[in-house]
CSV table of C-alpha atoms and ligand atoms in Angstrom, one decimal:
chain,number,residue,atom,x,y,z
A,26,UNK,CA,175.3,-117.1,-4.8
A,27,UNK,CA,175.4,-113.3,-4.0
A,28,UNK,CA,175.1,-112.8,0.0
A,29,UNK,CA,171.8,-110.9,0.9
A,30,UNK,CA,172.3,-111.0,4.1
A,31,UNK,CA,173.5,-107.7,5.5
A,32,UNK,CA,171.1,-106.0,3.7
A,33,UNK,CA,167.8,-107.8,4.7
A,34,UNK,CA,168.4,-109.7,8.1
A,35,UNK,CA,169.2,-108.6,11.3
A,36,UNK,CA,171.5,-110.5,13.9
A,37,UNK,CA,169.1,-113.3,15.1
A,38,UNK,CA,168.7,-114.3,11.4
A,39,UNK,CA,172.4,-114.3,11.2
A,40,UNK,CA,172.8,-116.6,13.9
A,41,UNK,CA,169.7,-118.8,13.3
A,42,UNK,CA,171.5,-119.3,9.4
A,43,UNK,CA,174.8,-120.4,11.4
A,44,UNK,CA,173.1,-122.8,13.5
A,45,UNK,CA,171.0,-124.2,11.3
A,46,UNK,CA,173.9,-124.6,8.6
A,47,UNK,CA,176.0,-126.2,11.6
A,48,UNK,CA,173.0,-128.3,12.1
A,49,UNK,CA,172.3,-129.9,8.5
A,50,UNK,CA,176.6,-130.1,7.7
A,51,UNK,CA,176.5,-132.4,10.9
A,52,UNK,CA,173.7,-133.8,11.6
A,53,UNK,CA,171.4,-134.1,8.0
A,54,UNK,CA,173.9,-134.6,5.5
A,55,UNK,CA,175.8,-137.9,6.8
A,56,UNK,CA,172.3,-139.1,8.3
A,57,UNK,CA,170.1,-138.3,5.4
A,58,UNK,CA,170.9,-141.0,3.0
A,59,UNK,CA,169.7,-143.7,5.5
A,60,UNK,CA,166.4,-141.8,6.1
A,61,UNK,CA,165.9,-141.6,2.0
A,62,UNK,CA,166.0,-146.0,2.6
A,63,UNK,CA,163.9,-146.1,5.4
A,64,UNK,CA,161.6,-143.5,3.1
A,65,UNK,CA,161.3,-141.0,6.2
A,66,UNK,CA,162.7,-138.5,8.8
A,67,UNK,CA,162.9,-140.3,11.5
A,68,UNK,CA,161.0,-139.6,15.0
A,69,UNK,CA,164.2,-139.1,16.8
A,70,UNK,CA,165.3,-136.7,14.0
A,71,UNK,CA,161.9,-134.6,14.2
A,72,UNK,CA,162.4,-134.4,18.4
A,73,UNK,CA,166.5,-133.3,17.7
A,74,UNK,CA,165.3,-130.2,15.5
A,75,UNK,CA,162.6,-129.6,18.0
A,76,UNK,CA,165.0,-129.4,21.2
A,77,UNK,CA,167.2,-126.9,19.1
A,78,UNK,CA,164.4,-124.7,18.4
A,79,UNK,CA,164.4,-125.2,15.1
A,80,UNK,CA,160.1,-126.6,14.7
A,81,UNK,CA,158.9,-123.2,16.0
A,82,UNK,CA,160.4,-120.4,14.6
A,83,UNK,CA,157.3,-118.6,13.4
A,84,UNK,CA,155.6,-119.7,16.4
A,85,UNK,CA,154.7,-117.5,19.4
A,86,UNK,CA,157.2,-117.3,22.3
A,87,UNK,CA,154.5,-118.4,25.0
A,88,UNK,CA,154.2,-121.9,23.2
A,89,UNK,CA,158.0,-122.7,23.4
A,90,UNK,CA,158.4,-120.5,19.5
A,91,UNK,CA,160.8,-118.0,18.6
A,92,UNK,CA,158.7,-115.6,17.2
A,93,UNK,CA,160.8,-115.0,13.7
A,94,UNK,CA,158.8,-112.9,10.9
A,95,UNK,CA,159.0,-114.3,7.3
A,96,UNK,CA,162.8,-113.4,6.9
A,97,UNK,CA,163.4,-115.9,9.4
A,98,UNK,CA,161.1,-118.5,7.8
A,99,UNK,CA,163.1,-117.5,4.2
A,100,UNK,CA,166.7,-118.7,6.0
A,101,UNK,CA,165.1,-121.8,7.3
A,102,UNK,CA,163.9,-123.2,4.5
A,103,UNK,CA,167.0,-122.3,2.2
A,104,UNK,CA,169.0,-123.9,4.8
A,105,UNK,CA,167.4,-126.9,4.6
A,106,UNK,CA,167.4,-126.4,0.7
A,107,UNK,CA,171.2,-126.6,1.0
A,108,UNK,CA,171.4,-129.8,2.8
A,109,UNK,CA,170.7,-131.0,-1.5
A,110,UNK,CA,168.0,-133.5,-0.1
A,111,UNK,CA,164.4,-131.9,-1.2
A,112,UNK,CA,162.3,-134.5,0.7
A,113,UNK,CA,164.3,-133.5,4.0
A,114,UNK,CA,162.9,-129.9,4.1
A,115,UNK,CA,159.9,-130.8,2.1
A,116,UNK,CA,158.7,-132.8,5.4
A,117,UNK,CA,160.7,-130.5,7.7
A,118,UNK,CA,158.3,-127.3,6.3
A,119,UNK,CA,154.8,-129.2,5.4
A,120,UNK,CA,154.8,-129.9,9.2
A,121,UNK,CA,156.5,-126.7,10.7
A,122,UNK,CA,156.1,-124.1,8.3
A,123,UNK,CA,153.1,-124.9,6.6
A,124,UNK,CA,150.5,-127.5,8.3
A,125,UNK,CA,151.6,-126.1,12.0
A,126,UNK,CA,151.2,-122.3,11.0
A,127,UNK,CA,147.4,-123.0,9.9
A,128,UNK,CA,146.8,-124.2,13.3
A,129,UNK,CA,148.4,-121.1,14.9
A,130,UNK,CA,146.5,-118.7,12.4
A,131,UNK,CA,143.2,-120.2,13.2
A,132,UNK,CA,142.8,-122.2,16.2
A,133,UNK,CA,141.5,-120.9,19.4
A,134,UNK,CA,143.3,-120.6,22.7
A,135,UNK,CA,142.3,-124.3,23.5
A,136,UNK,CA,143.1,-126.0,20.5
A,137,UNK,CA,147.0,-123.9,20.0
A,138,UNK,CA,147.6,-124.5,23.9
A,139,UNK,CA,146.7,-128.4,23.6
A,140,UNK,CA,148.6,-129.1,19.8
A,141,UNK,CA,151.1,-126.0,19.4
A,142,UNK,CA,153.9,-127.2,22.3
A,143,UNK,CA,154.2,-130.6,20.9
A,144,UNK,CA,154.1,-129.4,17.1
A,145,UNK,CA,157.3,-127.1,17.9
A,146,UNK,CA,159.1,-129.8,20.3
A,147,UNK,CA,159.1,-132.1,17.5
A,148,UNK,CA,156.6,-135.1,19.4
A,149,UNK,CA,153.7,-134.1,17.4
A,150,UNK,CA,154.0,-134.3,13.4
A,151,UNK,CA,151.4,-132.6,10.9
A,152,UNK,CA,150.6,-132.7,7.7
A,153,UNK,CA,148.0,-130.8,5.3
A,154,UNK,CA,145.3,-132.8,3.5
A,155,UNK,CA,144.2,-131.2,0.5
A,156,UNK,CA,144.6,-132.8,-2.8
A,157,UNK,CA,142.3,-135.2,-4.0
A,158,UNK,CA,142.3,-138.0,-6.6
A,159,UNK,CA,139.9,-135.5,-8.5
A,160,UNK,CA,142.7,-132.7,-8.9
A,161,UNK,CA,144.5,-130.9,-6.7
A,162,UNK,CA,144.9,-127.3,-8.9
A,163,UNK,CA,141.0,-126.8,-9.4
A,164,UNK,CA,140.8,-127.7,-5.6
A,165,UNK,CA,136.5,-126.6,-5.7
A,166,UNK,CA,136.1,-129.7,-6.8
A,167,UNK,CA,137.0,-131.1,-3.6
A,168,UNK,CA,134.8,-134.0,-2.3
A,169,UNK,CA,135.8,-134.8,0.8
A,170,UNK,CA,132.2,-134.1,3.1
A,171,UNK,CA,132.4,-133.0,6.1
A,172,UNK,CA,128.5,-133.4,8.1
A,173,UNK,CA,127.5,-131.7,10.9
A,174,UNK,CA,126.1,-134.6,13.6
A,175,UNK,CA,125.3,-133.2,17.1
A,176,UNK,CA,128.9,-131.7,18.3
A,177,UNK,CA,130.8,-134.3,15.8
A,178,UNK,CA,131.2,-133.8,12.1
A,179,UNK,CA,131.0,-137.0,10.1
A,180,UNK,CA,134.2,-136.9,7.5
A,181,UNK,CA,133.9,-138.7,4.1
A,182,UNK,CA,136.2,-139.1,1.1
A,183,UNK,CA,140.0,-139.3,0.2
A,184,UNK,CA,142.9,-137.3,0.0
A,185,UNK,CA,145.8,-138.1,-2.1
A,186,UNK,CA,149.8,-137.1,-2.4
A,187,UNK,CA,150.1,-136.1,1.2
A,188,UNK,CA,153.1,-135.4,3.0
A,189,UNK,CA,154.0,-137.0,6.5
A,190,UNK,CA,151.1,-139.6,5.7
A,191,UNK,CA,153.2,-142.0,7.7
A,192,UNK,CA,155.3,-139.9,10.0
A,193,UNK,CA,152.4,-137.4,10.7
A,194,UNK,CA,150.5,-137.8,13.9
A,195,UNK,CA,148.0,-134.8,13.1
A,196,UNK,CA,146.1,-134.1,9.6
A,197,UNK,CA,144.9,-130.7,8.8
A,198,UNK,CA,142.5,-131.1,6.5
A,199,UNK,CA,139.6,-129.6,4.2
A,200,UNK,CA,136.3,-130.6,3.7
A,201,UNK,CA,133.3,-129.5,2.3
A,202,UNK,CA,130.8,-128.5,5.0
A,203,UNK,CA,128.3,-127.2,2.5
A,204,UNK,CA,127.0,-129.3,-0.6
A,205,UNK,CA,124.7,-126.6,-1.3
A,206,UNK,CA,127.7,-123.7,-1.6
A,207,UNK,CA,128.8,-122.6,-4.6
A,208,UNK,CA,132.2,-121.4,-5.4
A,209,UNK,CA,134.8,-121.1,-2.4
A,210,UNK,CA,132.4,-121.0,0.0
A,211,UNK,CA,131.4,-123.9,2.2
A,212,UNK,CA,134.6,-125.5,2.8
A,213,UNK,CA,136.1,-126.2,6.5
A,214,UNK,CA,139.5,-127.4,8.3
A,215,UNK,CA,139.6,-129.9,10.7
A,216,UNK,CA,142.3,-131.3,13.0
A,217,UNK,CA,142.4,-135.3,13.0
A,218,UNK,CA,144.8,-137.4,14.9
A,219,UNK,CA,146.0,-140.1,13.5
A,220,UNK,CA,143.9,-143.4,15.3
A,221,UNK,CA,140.8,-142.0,15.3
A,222,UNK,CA,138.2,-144.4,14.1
A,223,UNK,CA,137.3,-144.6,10.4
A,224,UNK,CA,140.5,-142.7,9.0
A,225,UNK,CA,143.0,-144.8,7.5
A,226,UNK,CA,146.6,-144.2,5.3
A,227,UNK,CA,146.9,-146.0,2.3
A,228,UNK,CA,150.0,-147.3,1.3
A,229,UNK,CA,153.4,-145.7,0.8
A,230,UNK,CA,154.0,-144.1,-2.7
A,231,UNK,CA,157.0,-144.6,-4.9
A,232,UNK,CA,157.9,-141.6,-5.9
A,233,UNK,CA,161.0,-140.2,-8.4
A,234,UNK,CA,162.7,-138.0,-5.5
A,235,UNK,CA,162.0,-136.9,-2.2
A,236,UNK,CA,163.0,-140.0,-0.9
A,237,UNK,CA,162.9,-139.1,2.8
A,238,UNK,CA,159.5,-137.4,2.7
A,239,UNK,CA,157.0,-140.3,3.1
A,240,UNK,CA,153.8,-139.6,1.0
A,241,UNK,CA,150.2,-141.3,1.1
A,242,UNK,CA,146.3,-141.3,0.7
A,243,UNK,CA,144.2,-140.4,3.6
A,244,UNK,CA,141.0,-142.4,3.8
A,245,UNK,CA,137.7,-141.1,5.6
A,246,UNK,CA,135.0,-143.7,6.2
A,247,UNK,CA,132.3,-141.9,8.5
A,248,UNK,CA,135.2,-140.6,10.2
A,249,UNK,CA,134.0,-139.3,13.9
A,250,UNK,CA,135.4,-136.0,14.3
A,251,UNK,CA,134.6,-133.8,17.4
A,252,UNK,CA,133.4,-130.1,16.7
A,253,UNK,CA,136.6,-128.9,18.7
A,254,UNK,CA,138.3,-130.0,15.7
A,255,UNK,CA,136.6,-127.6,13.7
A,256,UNK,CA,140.0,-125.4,13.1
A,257,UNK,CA,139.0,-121.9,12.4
A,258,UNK,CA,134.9,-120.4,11.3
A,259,UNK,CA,132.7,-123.0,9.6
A,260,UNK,CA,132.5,-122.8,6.0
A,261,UNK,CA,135.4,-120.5,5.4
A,262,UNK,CA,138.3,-122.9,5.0
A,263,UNK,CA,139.2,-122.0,2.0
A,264,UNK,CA,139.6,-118.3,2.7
A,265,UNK,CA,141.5,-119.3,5.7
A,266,UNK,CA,143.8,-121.5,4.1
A,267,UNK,CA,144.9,-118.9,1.3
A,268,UNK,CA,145.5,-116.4,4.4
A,269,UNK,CA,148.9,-118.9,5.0
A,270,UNK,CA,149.5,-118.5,1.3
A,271,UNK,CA,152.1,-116.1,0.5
A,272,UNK,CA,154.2,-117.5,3.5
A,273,UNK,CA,153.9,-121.2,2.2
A,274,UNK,CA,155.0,-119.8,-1.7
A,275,UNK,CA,157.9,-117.9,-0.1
A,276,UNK,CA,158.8,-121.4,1.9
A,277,UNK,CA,158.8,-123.4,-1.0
A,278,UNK,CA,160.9,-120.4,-3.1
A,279,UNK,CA,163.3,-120.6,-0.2
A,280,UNK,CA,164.0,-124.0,-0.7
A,281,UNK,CA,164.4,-124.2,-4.0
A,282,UNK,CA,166.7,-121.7,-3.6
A,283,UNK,CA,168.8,-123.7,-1.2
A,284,UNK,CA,169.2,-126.7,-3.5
A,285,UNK,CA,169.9,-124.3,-6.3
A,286,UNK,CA,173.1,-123.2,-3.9
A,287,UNK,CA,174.2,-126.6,-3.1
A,288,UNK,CA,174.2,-127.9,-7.0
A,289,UNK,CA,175.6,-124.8,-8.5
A,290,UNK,CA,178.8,-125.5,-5.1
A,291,UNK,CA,179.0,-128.9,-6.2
A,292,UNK,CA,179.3,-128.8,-10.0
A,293,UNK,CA,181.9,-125.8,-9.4
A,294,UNK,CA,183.8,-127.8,-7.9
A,295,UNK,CA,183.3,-130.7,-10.2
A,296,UNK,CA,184.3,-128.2,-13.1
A,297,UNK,CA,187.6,-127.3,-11.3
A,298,UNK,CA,188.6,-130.6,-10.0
A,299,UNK,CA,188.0,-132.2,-13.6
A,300,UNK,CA,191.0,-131.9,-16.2
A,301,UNK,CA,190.5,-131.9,-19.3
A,302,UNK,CA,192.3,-130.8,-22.7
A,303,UNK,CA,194.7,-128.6,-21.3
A,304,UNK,CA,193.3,-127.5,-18.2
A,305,UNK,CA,190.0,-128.2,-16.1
A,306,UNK,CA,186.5,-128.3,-17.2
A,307,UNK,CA,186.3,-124.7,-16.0
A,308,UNK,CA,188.4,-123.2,-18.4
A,309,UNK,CA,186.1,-123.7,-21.2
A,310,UNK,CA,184.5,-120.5,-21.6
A,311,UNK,CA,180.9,-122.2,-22.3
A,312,UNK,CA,180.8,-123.9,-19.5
A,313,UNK,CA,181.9,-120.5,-17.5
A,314,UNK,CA,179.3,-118.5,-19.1
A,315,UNK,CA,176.8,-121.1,-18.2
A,316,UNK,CA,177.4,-120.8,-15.1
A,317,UNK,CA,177.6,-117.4,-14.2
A,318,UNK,CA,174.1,-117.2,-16.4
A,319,UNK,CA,172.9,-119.8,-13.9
A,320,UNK,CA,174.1,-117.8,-10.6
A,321,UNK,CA,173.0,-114.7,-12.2
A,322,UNK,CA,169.2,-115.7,-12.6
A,323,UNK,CA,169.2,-117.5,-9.5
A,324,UNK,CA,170.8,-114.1,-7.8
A,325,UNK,CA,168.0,-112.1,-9.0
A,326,UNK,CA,165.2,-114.7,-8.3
A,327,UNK,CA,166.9,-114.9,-4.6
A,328,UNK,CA,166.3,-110.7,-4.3
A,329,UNK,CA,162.7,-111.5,-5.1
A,330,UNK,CA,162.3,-113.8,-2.7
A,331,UNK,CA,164.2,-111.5,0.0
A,332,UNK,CA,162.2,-108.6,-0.8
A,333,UNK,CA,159.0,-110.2,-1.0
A,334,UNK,CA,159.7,-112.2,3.0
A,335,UNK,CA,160.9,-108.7,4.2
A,336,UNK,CA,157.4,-107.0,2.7
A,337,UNK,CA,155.7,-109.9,4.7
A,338,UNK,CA,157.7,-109.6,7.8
A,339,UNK,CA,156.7,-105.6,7.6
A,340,UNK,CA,153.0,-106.5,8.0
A,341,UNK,CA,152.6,-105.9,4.4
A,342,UNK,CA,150.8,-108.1,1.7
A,343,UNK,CA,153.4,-109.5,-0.6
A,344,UNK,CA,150.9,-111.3,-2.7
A,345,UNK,CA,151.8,-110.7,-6.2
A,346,UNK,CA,156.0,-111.2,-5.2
A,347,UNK,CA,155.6,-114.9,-3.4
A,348,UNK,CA,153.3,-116.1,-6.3
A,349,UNK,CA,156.1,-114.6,-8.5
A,350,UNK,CA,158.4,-116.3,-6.3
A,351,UNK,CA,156.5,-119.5,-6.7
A,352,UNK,CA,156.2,-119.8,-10.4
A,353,UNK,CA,159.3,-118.3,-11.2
A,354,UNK,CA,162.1,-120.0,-8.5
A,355,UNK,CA,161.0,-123.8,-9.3
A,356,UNK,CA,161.5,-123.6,-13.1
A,357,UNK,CA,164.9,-121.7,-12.3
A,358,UNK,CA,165.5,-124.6,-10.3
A,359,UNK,CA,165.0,-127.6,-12.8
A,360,UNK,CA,166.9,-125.6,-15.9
A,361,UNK,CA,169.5,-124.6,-13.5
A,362,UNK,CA,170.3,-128.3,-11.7
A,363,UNK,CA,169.3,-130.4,-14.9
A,364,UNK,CA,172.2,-127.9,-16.4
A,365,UNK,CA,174.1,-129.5,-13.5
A,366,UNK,CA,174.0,-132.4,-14.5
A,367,UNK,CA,175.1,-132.0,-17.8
A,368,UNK,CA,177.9,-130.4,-16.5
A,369,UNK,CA,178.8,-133.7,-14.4
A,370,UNK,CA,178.8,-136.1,-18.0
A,371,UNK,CA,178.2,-139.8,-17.3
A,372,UNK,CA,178.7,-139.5,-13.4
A,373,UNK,CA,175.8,-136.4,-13.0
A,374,UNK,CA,173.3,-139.4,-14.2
A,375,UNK,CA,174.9,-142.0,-11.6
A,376,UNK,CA,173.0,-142.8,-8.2
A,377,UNK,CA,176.0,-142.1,-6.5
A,378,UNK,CA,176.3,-138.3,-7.6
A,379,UNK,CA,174.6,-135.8,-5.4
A,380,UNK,CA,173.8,-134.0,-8.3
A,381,UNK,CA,171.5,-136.9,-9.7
A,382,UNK,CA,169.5,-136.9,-6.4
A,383,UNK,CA,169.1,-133.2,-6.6
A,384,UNK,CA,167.9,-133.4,-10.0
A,385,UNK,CA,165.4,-135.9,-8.6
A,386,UNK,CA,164.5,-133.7,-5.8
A,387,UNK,CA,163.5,-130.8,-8.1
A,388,UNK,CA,160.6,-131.9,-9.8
A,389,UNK,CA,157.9,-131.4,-7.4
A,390,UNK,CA,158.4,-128.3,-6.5
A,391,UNK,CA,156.7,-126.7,-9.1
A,392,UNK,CA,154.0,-128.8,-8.7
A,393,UNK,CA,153.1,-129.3,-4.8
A,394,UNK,CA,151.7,-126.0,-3.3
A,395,UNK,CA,150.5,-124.9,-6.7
A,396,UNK,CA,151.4,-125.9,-10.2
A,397,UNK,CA,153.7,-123.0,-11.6
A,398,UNK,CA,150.3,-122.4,-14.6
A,399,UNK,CA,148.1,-121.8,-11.9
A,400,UNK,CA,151.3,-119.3,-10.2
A,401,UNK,CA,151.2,-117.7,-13.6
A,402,UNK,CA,147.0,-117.2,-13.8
A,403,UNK,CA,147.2,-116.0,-10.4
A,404,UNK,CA,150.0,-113.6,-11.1
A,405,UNK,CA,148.6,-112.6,-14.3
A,406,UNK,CA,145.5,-111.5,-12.2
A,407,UNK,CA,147.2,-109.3,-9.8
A,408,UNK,CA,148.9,-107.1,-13.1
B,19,LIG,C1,156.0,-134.6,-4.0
B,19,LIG,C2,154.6,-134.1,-3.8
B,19,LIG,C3,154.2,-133.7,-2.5
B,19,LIG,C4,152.9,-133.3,-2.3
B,19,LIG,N1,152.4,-133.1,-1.0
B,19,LIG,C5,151.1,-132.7,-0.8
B,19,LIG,C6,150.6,-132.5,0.5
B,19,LIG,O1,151.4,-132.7,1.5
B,19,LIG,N2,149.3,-132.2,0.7
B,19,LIG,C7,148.5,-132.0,-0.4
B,19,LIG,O2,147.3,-131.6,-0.2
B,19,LIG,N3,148.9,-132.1,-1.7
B,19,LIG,C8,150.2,-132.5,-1.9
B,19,LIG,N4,150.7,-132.7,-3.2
B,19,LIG,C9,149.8,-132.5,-4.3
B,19,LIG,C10,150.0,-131.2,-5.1
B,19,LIG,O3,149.7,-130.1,-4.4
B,19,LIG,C11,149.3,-131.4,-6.4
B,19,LIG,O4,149.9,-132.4,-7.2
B,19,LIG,C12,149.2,-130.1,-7.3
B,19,LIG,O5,148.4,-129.2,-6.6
B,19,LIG,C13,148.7,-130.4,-8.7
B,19,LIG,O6,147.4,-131.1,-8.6
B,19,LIG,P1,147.2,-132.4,-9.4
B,19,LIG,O7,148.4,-133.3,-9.2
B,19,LIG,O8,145.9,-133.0,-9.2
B,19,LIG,O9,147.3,-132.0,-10.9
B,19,LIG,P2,146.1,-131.3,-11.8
B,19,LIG,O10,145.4,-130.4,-11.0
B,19,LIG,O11,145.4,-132.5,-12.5
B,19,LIG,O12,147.0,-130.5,-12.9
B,19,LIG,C14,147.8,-131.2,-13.8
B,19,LIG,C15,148.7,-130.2,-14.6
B,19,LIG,O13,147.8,-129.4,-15.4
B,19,LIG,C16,148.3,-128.1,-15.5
B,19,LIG,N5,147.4,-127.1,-15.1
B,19,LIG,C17,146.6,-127.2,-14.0
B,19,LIG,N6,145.9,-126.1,-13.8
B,19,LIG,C18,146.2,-125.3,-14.9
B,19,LIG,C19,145.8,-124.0,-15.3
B,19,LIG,N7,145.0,-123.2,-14.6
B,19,LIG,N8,146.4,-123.5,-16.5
B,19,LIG,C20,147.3,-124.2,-17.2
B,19,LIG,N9,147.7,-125.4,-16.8
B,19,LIG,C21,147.2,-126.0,-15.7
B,19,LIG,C22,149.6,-128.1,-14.7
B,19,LIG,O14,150.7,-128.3,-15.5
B,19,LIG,C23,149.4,-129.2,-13.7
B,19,LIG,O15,150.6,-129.7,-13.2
B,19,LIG,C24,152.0,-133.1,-3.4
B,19,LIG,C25,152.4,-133.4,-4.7
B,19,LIG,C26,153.7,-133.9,-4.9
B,19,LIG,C27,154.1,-134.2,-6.3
């Protein structure tokens, strides 16, 4: 795909994409099939990316971070993209890049000094619970109570489709602090380790894809919570949680990018290395133009998602270009790799193709962070 990179990123980004790409070519891509059986990252892995630096790039310097704007959180997540294994930088970004930024955005001096160190050395794994069994686009009708008692709150309720159920150690999660609010109002975050009495995980999920991301309910029964948990003002959670919003649309764009590069490499050279009639695969001009239609959308969707990271990484809002990014870049994704597959015949719908665990490993992008119809109300909002 077209190279963006002497235009938007400076020398650290440069480097950061080499030694991340070094990273995932070595140390992913032969390991990650045996994570995808075991059905997560394991700890070890999660501690290896946190001694490289790799947990806490958007993370302030003084808690052992790097201090990268949104350009640097763009290359991240791309190059995890092109390791071609979704759940891999699905649970990679919902703990760094998405759970672990909420805490940095909102949580006082105490509660970033005593979580943020482990979060970006990799010994302390987040997750964000927000879906519930009743919906997780219309998420107002969250049930999940959260009531104050003395200098506890008293968590209630369930969350569903979460992340690092089973490889998290920390749950960010919202709760309704007011039954009496209407609207967004009267929501909260709180912080819960894993072990504290009266929250449970359910069991693992079977999902299609995203073999190596682990997924499960969360269960509050009169869950004990101390008011230091309380992550950010009472009642405003919801507000605060769509502050990390553009950043966690550009993360997920990124990605999808990333496993858009790996299965458009792959089927080229499938297409060249495949004879047929008199020549390869790639000599028939259908399958060329399809191709280069392919690259060329995903080229222009990768300049949105460029221009809208540098905006952030200015200090400007970028709203209306990473909800673009969001419900534009995951459909891309799907037509593009399910065209990849076609492309492969029989073998693109064997288990033993990377292209058919690709395919797999698009479908919940469009989904998680946002279904792409909600992307499209919010966009259509913001014209
Ligand atoms: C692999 C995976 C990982 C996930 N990880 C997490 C996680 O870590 N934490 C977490 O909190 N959640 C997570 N989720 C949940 C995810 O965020 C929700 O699935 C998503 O927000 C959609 O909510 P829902 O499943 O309840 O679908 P619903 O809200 O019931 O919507 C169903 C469908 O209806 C359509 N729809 C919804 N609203 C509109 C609208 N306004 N206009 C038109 N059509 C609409 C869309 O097609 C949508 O997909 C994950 C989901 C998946 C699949």
């Amino acid at each position: 795909m077209i190279d963006l990179d002497s235009t938007f990123l400076t020398e650290e980004h440069r480097m950061l994409r080499g030694q991340l790409r070094r990273f995932v070519e070595t140390e992913v891509m032969p390991a990650a099939k045996a994570w995808e059986k075991a059905g997560q990252i394991p700890a070890e892995a999660f501690r290896r990316m946190g001694e490289l630096g790799f947990l806490g790039l958007s993370m302030p310097v003084e808690y052992g971070g790097s201090g990268f704007d949104t350009l640097g959180s763009v290359v991240f997540g791309e190059e995890l993209g092109r390791s071609g294994f979704g759940g891999f930088g699905a649970s990679v970004t919902d703990h760094a890049d998405i759970a672990a930024p909420m805490i940095r955005r909102n949580g006082s001096a105490e509660q970033c000094a005593r979580y943020l160190p482990g979060i970006i050395a990799g010994e302390r794994i987040c997750a964000l619970g927000v879906t519930e069994p009743g919906g997780g686009s219309d998420l107002i009708r969250m049930k999940t109570s959260a009531r104050k008692d003395g200098d506890s709150y008293i968590l209630n309720g369930q969350k569903t489709f979460i992340t690092n159920a089973y490889c998290g150690d920390l749950f960010v999660v919202v709760a309704r602090t007011d039954p009496e609010a209407k609207g967004a109002t009267g929501f909260s975050i709180f912080l819960v380790e894993k072990g504290t009495p009266g929250f449970s995980i359910g069991a693992r999920f079977e999902k299609t894809g995203w073999q190596c991301a682990d997924m499960s309910d969360l269960f509050f029964t009169d869950c004990r919570v101390p008011a230091a948990n309380l992550l950010g003002e009472e009642h405003r959670g919801f507000y605060l949680m769509m502050q990390g919003i553009e950043h966690e649309r550009l993360s997920i764009g990124s990605q999808c990018l990333g496993l858009a590069e790996r299965a458009i490499e792959i089927t080229l050279r499938w297409l060249k290395e495949r004879p047929a009639y008199r020549g390869m695969l790639w000599d028939l001009q259908s399958i060329r133009h399809d191709m280069a239609q392919m690259s060329s959308e995903l080229a222009a969707a990768k300049l949105l998602v460029y221009h809208a990271a540098a905006k952030k990484s200015r200090g400007e809002s970028a709203r209306m270009e990473a909800t673009m990014v969001k419900a534009l870049v995951p459909e891309l994704l799907k037509r593009a790799v399910d065209k990849c597959v076609q492309l492969h015949g029989g073998m693109g719908y064997m288990r033993e193709a990377e292209i058919e665990r690709i395919w797999r490993d698009t479908r919940p992008h469009s989904l998680g962070g946002g279904a792409s119809a909600v992307m499209l109300d919010e966009v259509a909002k913001l014209l």
